[in-house]
Amino acid sequence: MPQNSRRSFLKDLSVGLGAFSIANPLPDLAAEAVPKTPRKLGIALVGLGNYSTKQLAPALESATDCYLSGIVTGTKDKESVWRAKYGIKKANTYNYENFDSIASNDDIDIVYIVLPNSMHAEYTIRAAKAGKHVICEKPMALNAAEGQAMIDACKANGVMLSIGYRLHFDPNTIEIMKLAEERPYGPIKYVQSEAAFAIGNNLDAWRLNRELAGGGAVMDMGIYCIQAARYATGEEPIAIRAQETKTDWGKFKEVDETVTWQMEFPGGAYSNSTTSYNLRANRLYVSYAQGAALLEPATKYTGIKGRVFRGQNPVRTLEVQTVNQQERQMDGFARGVREGIPSIVSGEEGLRDMKVIDALYRSLATGGKRVEI
Ligand code: NAD
């Protein structure tokens, strides 16, 4: 859902609920045709690497609206281990060759693509053609053209598409979005977003391989900075300038190491972001005309915390968050699928970031010139 229609959707929702509570008693849902315990939707994870193993599969154990019903892996050894651990049927185990036959499996409603970036488009399109709803990890694709093809394939096959933007389900991040929407401290003047980690020395890692990753820190972590600047302003950037710094030409011969960029927003806000595979940073700072907000850390799985300031005085603490973002993200999508409501982190939302990334790389290629988005 575009940011604007998402906003009006939220407004409509709150107006609607307000109207109910004042004028009418809440409707008796039990009296309507809503089943008491709707069926949990089955999710198949495609790619059983780190993120699937350590975050998504455990989150699916506590999810209320979906569960882990299938796996797709190229590693034979993982099949029996995962089946035993999560009680997955043998018939719900696929590899990359027989993946398309998932079409006839009624236990699998949603396919979650957790593969190296270059495989996102192919597997999303194959899942859509198999008639399955799709969650695809970030970055949704290698570029906007691929992202658009994924959206088109999902539309053509009547399935929903969502991107793994878990932070939209973190309460403190939602608070930053609200500050952008309600503007209690006036217009947004400046956003600083940083997301970086030190990648280690495994030169075979797919993240260092251009063909598999599509780029370096920008694709993996910079996308969090772009997201942050977009949701902290509630606006789409109109232009970008980007600069790259490289200190390790061996490790980062194929992909970007450290990139800094500035974006202009239509309301007059300006952002500055840094991402890197060679240092640590995890912060979002938003400066409003009469205040500020800080999230630090800003992108962790748990523990996001911060403060809100009026002028320079802290007026509110954004308490440490321990919610399970992935569980909320997948449950939210499952409910949306069941009720026919598009994801708040839709394919279109992913595409907006891909357009920024395309422009960022165009700016880098021109030595940092201003590029319109
Ligand atoms: P990973 O390397 O741990 O796992 C990748 C999986 O893909 C492995 O199981 C691997 O066997 C499989 N694979 C299939 N074909 C491959 C090939 N040709 N080369 C390499 N691996 C291949 O990676 P990960 O950290 O789990 O990341 C997977 C995706 O999830 C990435 O797109 C990443 O950006 C995304 N991710 C998102 C978050 C988040 O917070 N939303 C966090 C981590 C990763």
Coordinates of C-alpha atoms and ligand atoms in Angstrom, one line a residue:
M1 CA 0.0 0.0 0.0
P2 CA 1.5 3.4 -0.9
Q3 CA 2.5 5.4 2.2
N4 CA -0.3 7.9 1.6
S5 CA -3.0 5.3 1.2
R6 CA -1.5 3.5 4.2
R7 CA -1.9 6.7 6.2
S8 CA -5.5 7.2 5.1
F9 CA -6.2 3.6 5.7
L10 CA -4.9 4.0 9.3
K11 CA -7.0 7.2 9.7
D12 CA -10.1 5.5 8.3
L13 CA -9.5 2.6 10.6
S14 CA -9.2 4.8 13.7
V15 CA -12.1 7.0 12.8
G16 CA -14.2 3.9 12.1
L17 CA -13.3 2.3 15.5
G18 CA -13.9 5.6 17.3
A19 CA -17.3 5.9 15.7
F20 CA -18.1 2.3 16.9
S21 CA -17.1 2.9 20.4
I22 CA -19.1 6.1 20.8
A23 CA -22.2 5.5 18.9
N24 CA -22.6 1.7 18.7
P25 CA -21.5 -1.3 20.7
L26 CA -18.8 -3.3 19.0
P27 CA -20.3 -5.8 16.5
D28 CA -20.8 -9.3 17.8
L29 CA -18.1 -11.0 15.6
A30 CA -19.2 -14.4 16.9
A31 CA -22.7 -13.8 15.4
E32 CA -21.1 -13.2 12.0
A33 CA -19.6 -15.9 9.8
V34 CA -16.1 -15.5 11.3
P35 CA -14.8 -18.9 12.5
K36 CA -13.7 -18.8 16.1
T37 CA -10.2 -20.2 15.4
P38 CA -9.3 -19.5 11.7
R39 CA -7.0 -22.0 10.1
K40 CA -3.3 -21.3 10.5
L41 CA -1.8 -20.8 7.1
G42 CA 1.1 -23.0 6.1
I43 CA 4.4 -21.3 5.2
A44 CA 7.3 -23.0 3.3
L45 CA 10.7 -21.5 3.8
V46 CA 12.9 -21.4 0.7
G47 CA 16.6 -21.4 1.7
L48 CA 17.5 -22.7 5.1
G49 CA 20.4 -20.5 5.9
N50 CA 21.1 -18.2 8.9
Y51 CA 18.0 -16.1 8.8
S52 CA 15.6 -19.0 8.3
T53 CA 17.3 -21.1 10.9
K54 CA 17.8 -18.6 13.7
Q55 CA 14.9 -16.2 13.2
L56 CA 12.1 -17.2 10.9
A57 CA 11.6 -20.9 11.9
P58 CA 11.7 -20.1 15.7
A59 CA 9.2 -17.2 15.1
L60 CA 6.9 -19.6 13.3
E61 CA 6.7 -21.8 16.3
S62 CA 5.1 -19.1 18.4
A63 CA 3.1 -17.5 15.5
T64 CA -0.7 -17.6 15.9
D65 CA -1.9 -17.3 12.3
C66 CA 0.7 -19.3 10.4
Y67 CA 3.1 -22.2 10.9
L68 CA 6.1 -23.9 9.2
S69 CA 4.4 -26.4 6.9
G70 CA 7.2 -26.9 4.3
I71 CA 10.8 -26.5 3.4
V72 CA 12.7 -26.0 0.2
T73 CA 16.5 -26.7 0.4
G74 CA 19.3 -27.8 -1.9
T75 CA 21.1 -29.4 1.1
K76 CA 19.9 -33.0 1.5
D77 CA 21.3 -33.3 5.1
K78 CA 19.0 -30.5 6.3
E79 CA 15.8 -32.2 5.2
S80 CA 15.6 -34.8 7.9
V81 CA 16.9 -32.5 10.6
W82 CA 14.3 -29.8 9.9
R83 CA 11.5 -32.4 9.4
A84 CA 12.2 -33.9 12.8
K85 CA 12.7 -30.5 14.6
Y86 CA 9.5 -28.9 13.2
G87 CA 7.3 -31.9 12.5
I88 CA 7.3 -31.2 8.7
K89 CA 5.8 -33.9 6.4
K90 CA 8.1 -35.6 4.0
A91 CA 5.7 -34.7 1.2
N92 CA 6.2 -31.0 2.1
T93 CA 10.0 -31.1 1.5
Y94 CA 11.2 -29.7 -1.8
N95 CA 14.5 -28.9 -3.5
Y96 CA 15.2 -26.3 -6.1
E97 CA 14.5 -28.6 -9.0
N98 CA 11.1 -29.9 -8.0
F99 CA 10.1 -26.6 -6.3
D100 CA 7.4 -25.8 -9.0
S101 CA 5.4 -28.9 -8.0
I102 CA 4.6 -27.1 -4.7
A103 CA 1.6 -25.8 -6.7
S104 CA -0.4 -29.0 -5.9
N105 CA 0.4 -28.9 -2.2
D106 CA -2.6 -27.6 -0.1
D107 CA -0.5 -27.5 3.1
I108 CA 1.5 -24.6 1.7
D109 CA -0.3 -21.3 1.4
I110 CA 2.7 -18.9 1.5
V111 CA 6.2 -19.3 0.2
Y112 CA 8.9 -17.3 2.0
I113 CA 12.0 -16.6 -0.1
V114 CA 15.2 -16.4 2.0
L115 CA 17.8 -17.0 -0.6
P116 CA 20.8 -14.9 -1.9
N117 CA 19.5 -11.6 -3.5
S118 CA 20.0 -12.7 -7.1
M119 CA 17.5 -15.6 -6.6
H120 CA 14.7 -13.5 -5.1
A121 CA 13.1 -12.6 -8.5
E122 CA 13.2 -16.0 -10.0
Y123 CA 11.8 -17.8 -6.9
T124 CA 9.1 -15.2 -6.3
I125 CA 7.9 -15.5 -9.9
R126 CA 8.0 -19.3 -9.7
A127 CA 6.1 -19.3 -6.4
A128 CA 3.5 -16.9 -7.9
K129 CA 3.1 -19.1 -10.9
A130 CA 2.5 -22.0 -8.5
G131 CA -0.4 -20.0 -7.1
K132 CA 1.3 -19.3 -3.7
H133 CA 1.3 -16.1 -1.8
V134 CA 4.9 -14.8 -1.4
I135 CA 7.0 -13.1 1.2
C136 CA 10.4 -12.2 -0.2
E137 CA 13.4 -11.1 1.8
K138 CA 15.0 -7.7 1.3
P139 CA 16.3 -6.4 -1.0
M140 CA 13.3 -7.6 -3.0
A141 CA 15.4 -7.9 -6.2
L142 CA 18.6 -6.7 -7.8
N143 CA 17.0 -3.6 -9.4
A144 CA 13.6 -2.0 -10.0
A145 CA 13.0 -3.8 -13.3
E146 CA 13.2 -7.1 -11.5
G147 CA 11.0 -5.8 -8.7
Q148 CA 8.3 -4.7 -11.1
A149 CA 8.4 -8.1 -12.8
M150 CA 7.8 -9.8 -9.4
I151 CA 4.9 -7.5 -8.7
D152 CA 3.4 -8.2 -12.2
A153 CA 3.8 -12.0 -11.8
C154 CA 2.0 -11.9 -8.4
K155 CA -0.8 -9.8 -9.8
A156 CA -1.2 -12.0 -12.9
N157 CA -1.5 -15.1 -10.7
G158 CA -3.8 -13.5 -8.1
V159 CA -1.4 -13.9 -5.2
M160 CA -0.2 -11.3 -2.6
L161 CA 3.4 -10.2 -2.3
S162 CA 5.1 -8.9 0.8
I163 CA 8.7 -8.0 1.6
G164 CA 10.5 -9.0 4.8
Y165 CA 10.6 -5.5 6.3
R166 CA 10.3 -6.7 9.9
L167 CA 10.9 -3.2 11.4
H168 CA 7.4 -2.1 10.3
F169 CA 6.2 -4.4 13.1
D170 CA 8.5 -2.9 15.8
P171 CA 6.6 -0.5 18.2
N172 CA 9.4 2.1 18.4
T173 CA 9.8 2.2 14.6
I174 CA 6.0 2.6 14.3
E175 CA 6.4 5.6 16.8
I176 CA 8.9 7.2 14.3
M177 CA 6.3 6.7 11.5
K178 CA 3.6 8.3 13.7
L179 CA 5.8 11.3 14.4
A180 CA 6.2 11.7 10.6
E181 CA 2.5 11.5 10.1
E182 CA 1.3 13.6 13.0
R183 CA 4.3 16.1 13.1
P184 CA 3.9 17.2 16.7
Y185 CA 7.3 18.9 16.5
G186 CA 6.7 20.5 13.2
P187 CA 8.1 19.7 9.8
I188 CA 10.9 17.2 9.3
K189 CA 14.2 18.9 8.7
Y190 CA 16.9 16.2 8.7
V191 CA 17.3 12.4 9.0
Q192 CA 20.5 10.6 9.7
S193 CA 20.4 6.8 9.3
E194 CA 23.2 4.4 9.6
A195 CA 23.3 0.6 9.3
A196 CA 26.6 -1.3 9.0
F197 CA 28.4 -4.4 10.2
A198 CA 31.9 -5.9 9.7
I199 CA 31.4 -8.8 7.4
G200 CA 34.3 -11.1 8.4
N201 CA 36.9 -12.8 6.3
N202 CA 35.0 -15.6 4.4
L203 CA 35.8 -14.5 0.8
D204 CA 33.4 -17.2 -0.5
A205 CA 30.4 -15.6 1.1
W206 CA 27.7 -14.8 -1.4
R207 CA 27.4 -11.3 0.1
L208 CA 30.8 -10.5 -1.4
N209 CA 29.9 -12.0 -4.8
R210 CA 28.3 -9.4 -7.2
E211 CA 26.5 -12.0 -9.3
L212 CA 24.7 -13.4 -6.2
A213 CA 24.4 -10.3 -4.1
G214 CA 23.9 -7.6 -6.8
G215 CA 26.0 -5.2 -4.7
G216 CA 27.5 -4.9 -1.3
A217 CA 26.6 -3.1 1.9
V218 CA 24.0 -0.9 0.1
M219 CA 21.9 -3.9 -1.0
D220 CA 22.1 -5.6 2.4
M221 CA 22.2 -2.8 5.0
G222 CA 21.9 0.4 3.1
I223 CA 18.3 -0.6 2.3
Y224 CA 17.5 -0.1 6.1
C225 CA 18.8 3.4 5.9
I226 CA 16.7 4.1 2.8
Q227 CA 13.6 2.6 4.6
A228 CA 14.4 4.7 7.7
A229 CA 14.7 8.0 5.8
R230 CA 11.4 7.2 4.0
Y231 CA 9.4 6.3 7.0
A232 CA 10.9 9.0 9.2
T233 CA 9.8 11.6 6.7
G234 CA 6.7 9.8 5.4
E235 CA 7.8 11.0 1.9
E236 CA 9.5 9.6 -1.2
P237 CA 13.0 11.0 -1.9
I238 CA 13.3 13.0 -5.2
A239 CA 17.0 13.1 -5.6
I240 CA 20.2 11.5 -4.4
R241 CA 24.0 12.0 -4.3
A242 CA 26.2 9.0 -3.3
Q243 CA 29.9 8.6 -2.4
E244 CA 31.9 5.4 -1.9
T245 CA 34.9 4.7 0.2
K246 CA 36.9 1.5 -0.3
T247 CA 39.8 0.5 2.1
D248 CA 40.0 -3.2 1.4
W249 CA 40.1 -3.7 -2.4
G250 CA 40.7 -7.5 -2.1
K251 CA 37.7 -8.4 0.0
F252 CA 35.4 -5.8 -1.7
K253 CA 36.7 -6.2 -5.2
E254 CA 33.2 -7.1 -6.5
V255 CA 30.9 -5.2 -4.1
D256 CA 30.6 -1.9 -2.3
E257 CA 32.2 -1.6 1.1
T258 CA 31.2 1.8 2.6
V259 CA 28.8 4.2 0.9
T260 CA 27.4 7.5 2.2
W261 CA 24.6 9.3 0.5
Q262 CA 22.3 12.2 0.8
M263 CA 18.6 12.4 -0.3
E264 CA 16.3 15.3 -0.9
F265 CA 12.6 15.1 0.0
P266 CA 9.7 17.1 -1.5
G267 CA 8.8 18.7 1.9
G268 CA 12.3 20.1 2.2
A269 CA 13.8 17.4 4.5
Y270 CA 17.3 16.2 3.8
S271 CA 18.9 12.9 4.8
N272 CA 22.4 11.6 5.2
S273 CA 23.1 7.9 5.4
T274 CA 26.0 5.6 5.8
T275 CA 26.2 1.9 5.2
S276 CA 29.2 -0.4 5.4
Y277 CA 30.5 -4.0 5.5
N278 CA 33.6 -2.8 7.3
L279 CA 32.4 -1.0 10.4
R280 CA 29.5 -1.1 12.9
A281 CA 26.7 1.4 13.0
N282 CA 23.0 1.1 13.9
R283 CA 21.2 4.4 14.4
L284 CA 18.4 6.6 13.3
Y285 CA 18.2 10.3 14.2
V286 CA 15.4 12.6 13.0
S287 CA 15.5 16.3 13.5
Y288 CA 12.1 18.1 13.5
A289 CA 11.7 21.9 13.5
Q290 CA 11.0 21.8 17.3
G291 CA 12.4 18.6 18.4
A292 CA 14.1 15.3 17.5
A293 CA 13.9 11.5 17.8
L294 CA 16.6 9.0 18.2
L295 CA 16.5 5.2 17.8
E296 CA 19.7 3.4 18.8
P297 CA 19.9 0.6 18.0
A298 CA 17.5 1.1 15.2
T299 CA 17.5 -2.2 13.2
K300 CA 18.2 -5.0 15.7
Y301 CA 15.8 -8.0 15.9
T302 CA 15.1 -7.0 19.5
G303 CA 16.2 -4.2 21.8
I304 CA 15.3 -1.2 19.7
K305 CA 15.1 1.8 22.0
G306 CA 15.4 5.6 21.9
R307 CA 14.2 9.0 23.0
V308 CA 12.0 11.8 21.8
F309 CA 13.1 15.4 22.4
R310 CA 11.3 18.7 22.5
G311 CA 13.9 21.3 21.5
Q312 CA 17.0 19.6 23.1
N313 CA 15.2 18.2 26.1
P314 CA 14.3 14.5 26.3
V315 CA 10.5 14.3 26.8
R316 CA 9.8 10.7 26.2
T317 CA 11.7 7.4 26.4
L318 CA 11.0 4.8 23.7
E319 CA 11.3 1.8 25.9
V320 CA 13.5 -1.2 24.9
Q321 CA 11.4 -3.4 22.7
T322 CA 11.4 -7.2 23.0
V323 CA 8.5 -8.0 20.6
N324 CA 9.2 -10.8 18.0
Q325 CA 9.2 -8.7 14.8
Q326 CA 9.3 -11.7 12.5
E327 CA 6.4 -13.4 14.2
R328 CA 4.3 -10.2 13.9
Q329 CA 5.4 -9.7 10.3
M330 CA 4.4 -13.3 9.3
D331 CA 1.2 -13.3 11.3
G332 CA 0.2 -10.0 9.8
F333 CA 0.7 -11.2 6.3
A334 CA -1.2 -14.5 7.0
R335 CA -4.1 -12.5 8.4
G336 CA -4.0 -10.2 5.3
V337 CA -4.0 -13.2 3.0
R338 CA -7.0 -14.7 4.8
E339 CA -8.9 -11.4 4.8
G340 CA -7.8 -10.2 1.4
I341 CA -6.0 -7.1 2.8
P342 CA -2.7 -6.2 1.1
S343 CA 0.5 -6.3 3.1
I344 CA 1.6 -3.0 4.7
V345 CA 5.1 -4.0 3.4
S346 CA 3.9 -4.9 -0.1
G347 CA 5.9 -5.5 -3.2
E348 CA 5.2 -1.9 -4.2
E349 CA 6.9 -0.8 -0.9
G350 CA 9.9 -2.9 -1.9
L351 CA 9.9 -1.4 -5.4
R352 CA 10.2 2.1 -4.0
D353 CA 13.5 1.1 -2.3
M354 CA 14.8 -0.6 -5.5
K355 CA 14.2 2.7 -7.4
V356 CA 16.3 4.5 -4.8
I357 CA 19.0 1.9 -5.0
D358 CA 19.1 2.1 -8.8
A359 CA 19.5 5.9 -8.5
L360 CA 22.1 5.5 -5.8
Y361 CA 24.3 3.3 -8.0
R362 CA 23.8 5.7 -10.9
S363 CA 25.1 8.5 -8.8
L364 CA 28.1 6.4 -7.7
A365 CA 28.8 5.6 -11.4
T366 CA 28.9 9.3 -12.2
G367 CA 31.3 10.1 -9.4
G368 CA 28.6 11.3 -7.0
K369 CA 26.5 13.6 -9.2
R370 CA 22.9 14.5 -8.2
V371 CA 20.5 11.9 -9.7
E372 CA 16.8 12.4 -9.7
I373 CA 14.8 9.4 -8.5
Ligands
NAD1 P1 22.6 -17.4 4.3 O1 23.9 -17.5 3.5 O2 22.8 -17.8 5.7 O3 21.5 -18.4 3.7 C1 21.3 -18.5 2.3 C2 20.7 -19.8 1.9 O4 20.5 -19.9 0.5 C3 21.5 -21.0 2.4 O5 20.7 -22.0 2.9 C4 22.1 -21.5 1.1 O6 22.3 -22.9 1.1 C5 21.0 -21.1 0.1 N1 21.5 -21.0 -1.3 C6 20.8 -21.5 -2.4 N2 21.5 -21.3 -3.5 C7 22.6 -20.6 -3.1 C8 23.8 -20.1 -3.9 N3 23.8 -20.2 -5.2 N4 24.7 -19.5 -3.2 C9 24.7 -19.4 -1.8 N5 23.6 -19.8 -1.1 C10 22.6 -20.4 -1.7 O7 22.0 -16.0 4.1 P2 20.9 -15.3 5.0 O8 21.6 -14.4 6.0 O9 20.0 -16.2 5.6 O10 20.2 -14.3 4.0 C11 19.3 -14.8 3.1 C12 18.4 -13.6 2.6 O11 17.7 -13.1 3.7 C13 19.1 -12.4 2.0 O12 18.4 -11.9 1.0 C14 19.2 -11.4 3.2 O13 19.3 -10.1 2.7 C15 17.9 -11.7 3.9 N6 18.0 -11.4 5.3 C16 17.1 -10.6 5.9 C17 17.2 -10.3 7.2 C18 16.1 -9.4 7.9 O14 16.3 -9.0 9.0 N7 15.0 -9.2 7.2 C19 18.2 -10.8 8.0 C20 19.1 -11.7 7.4 C21 19.0 -12.0 6.1

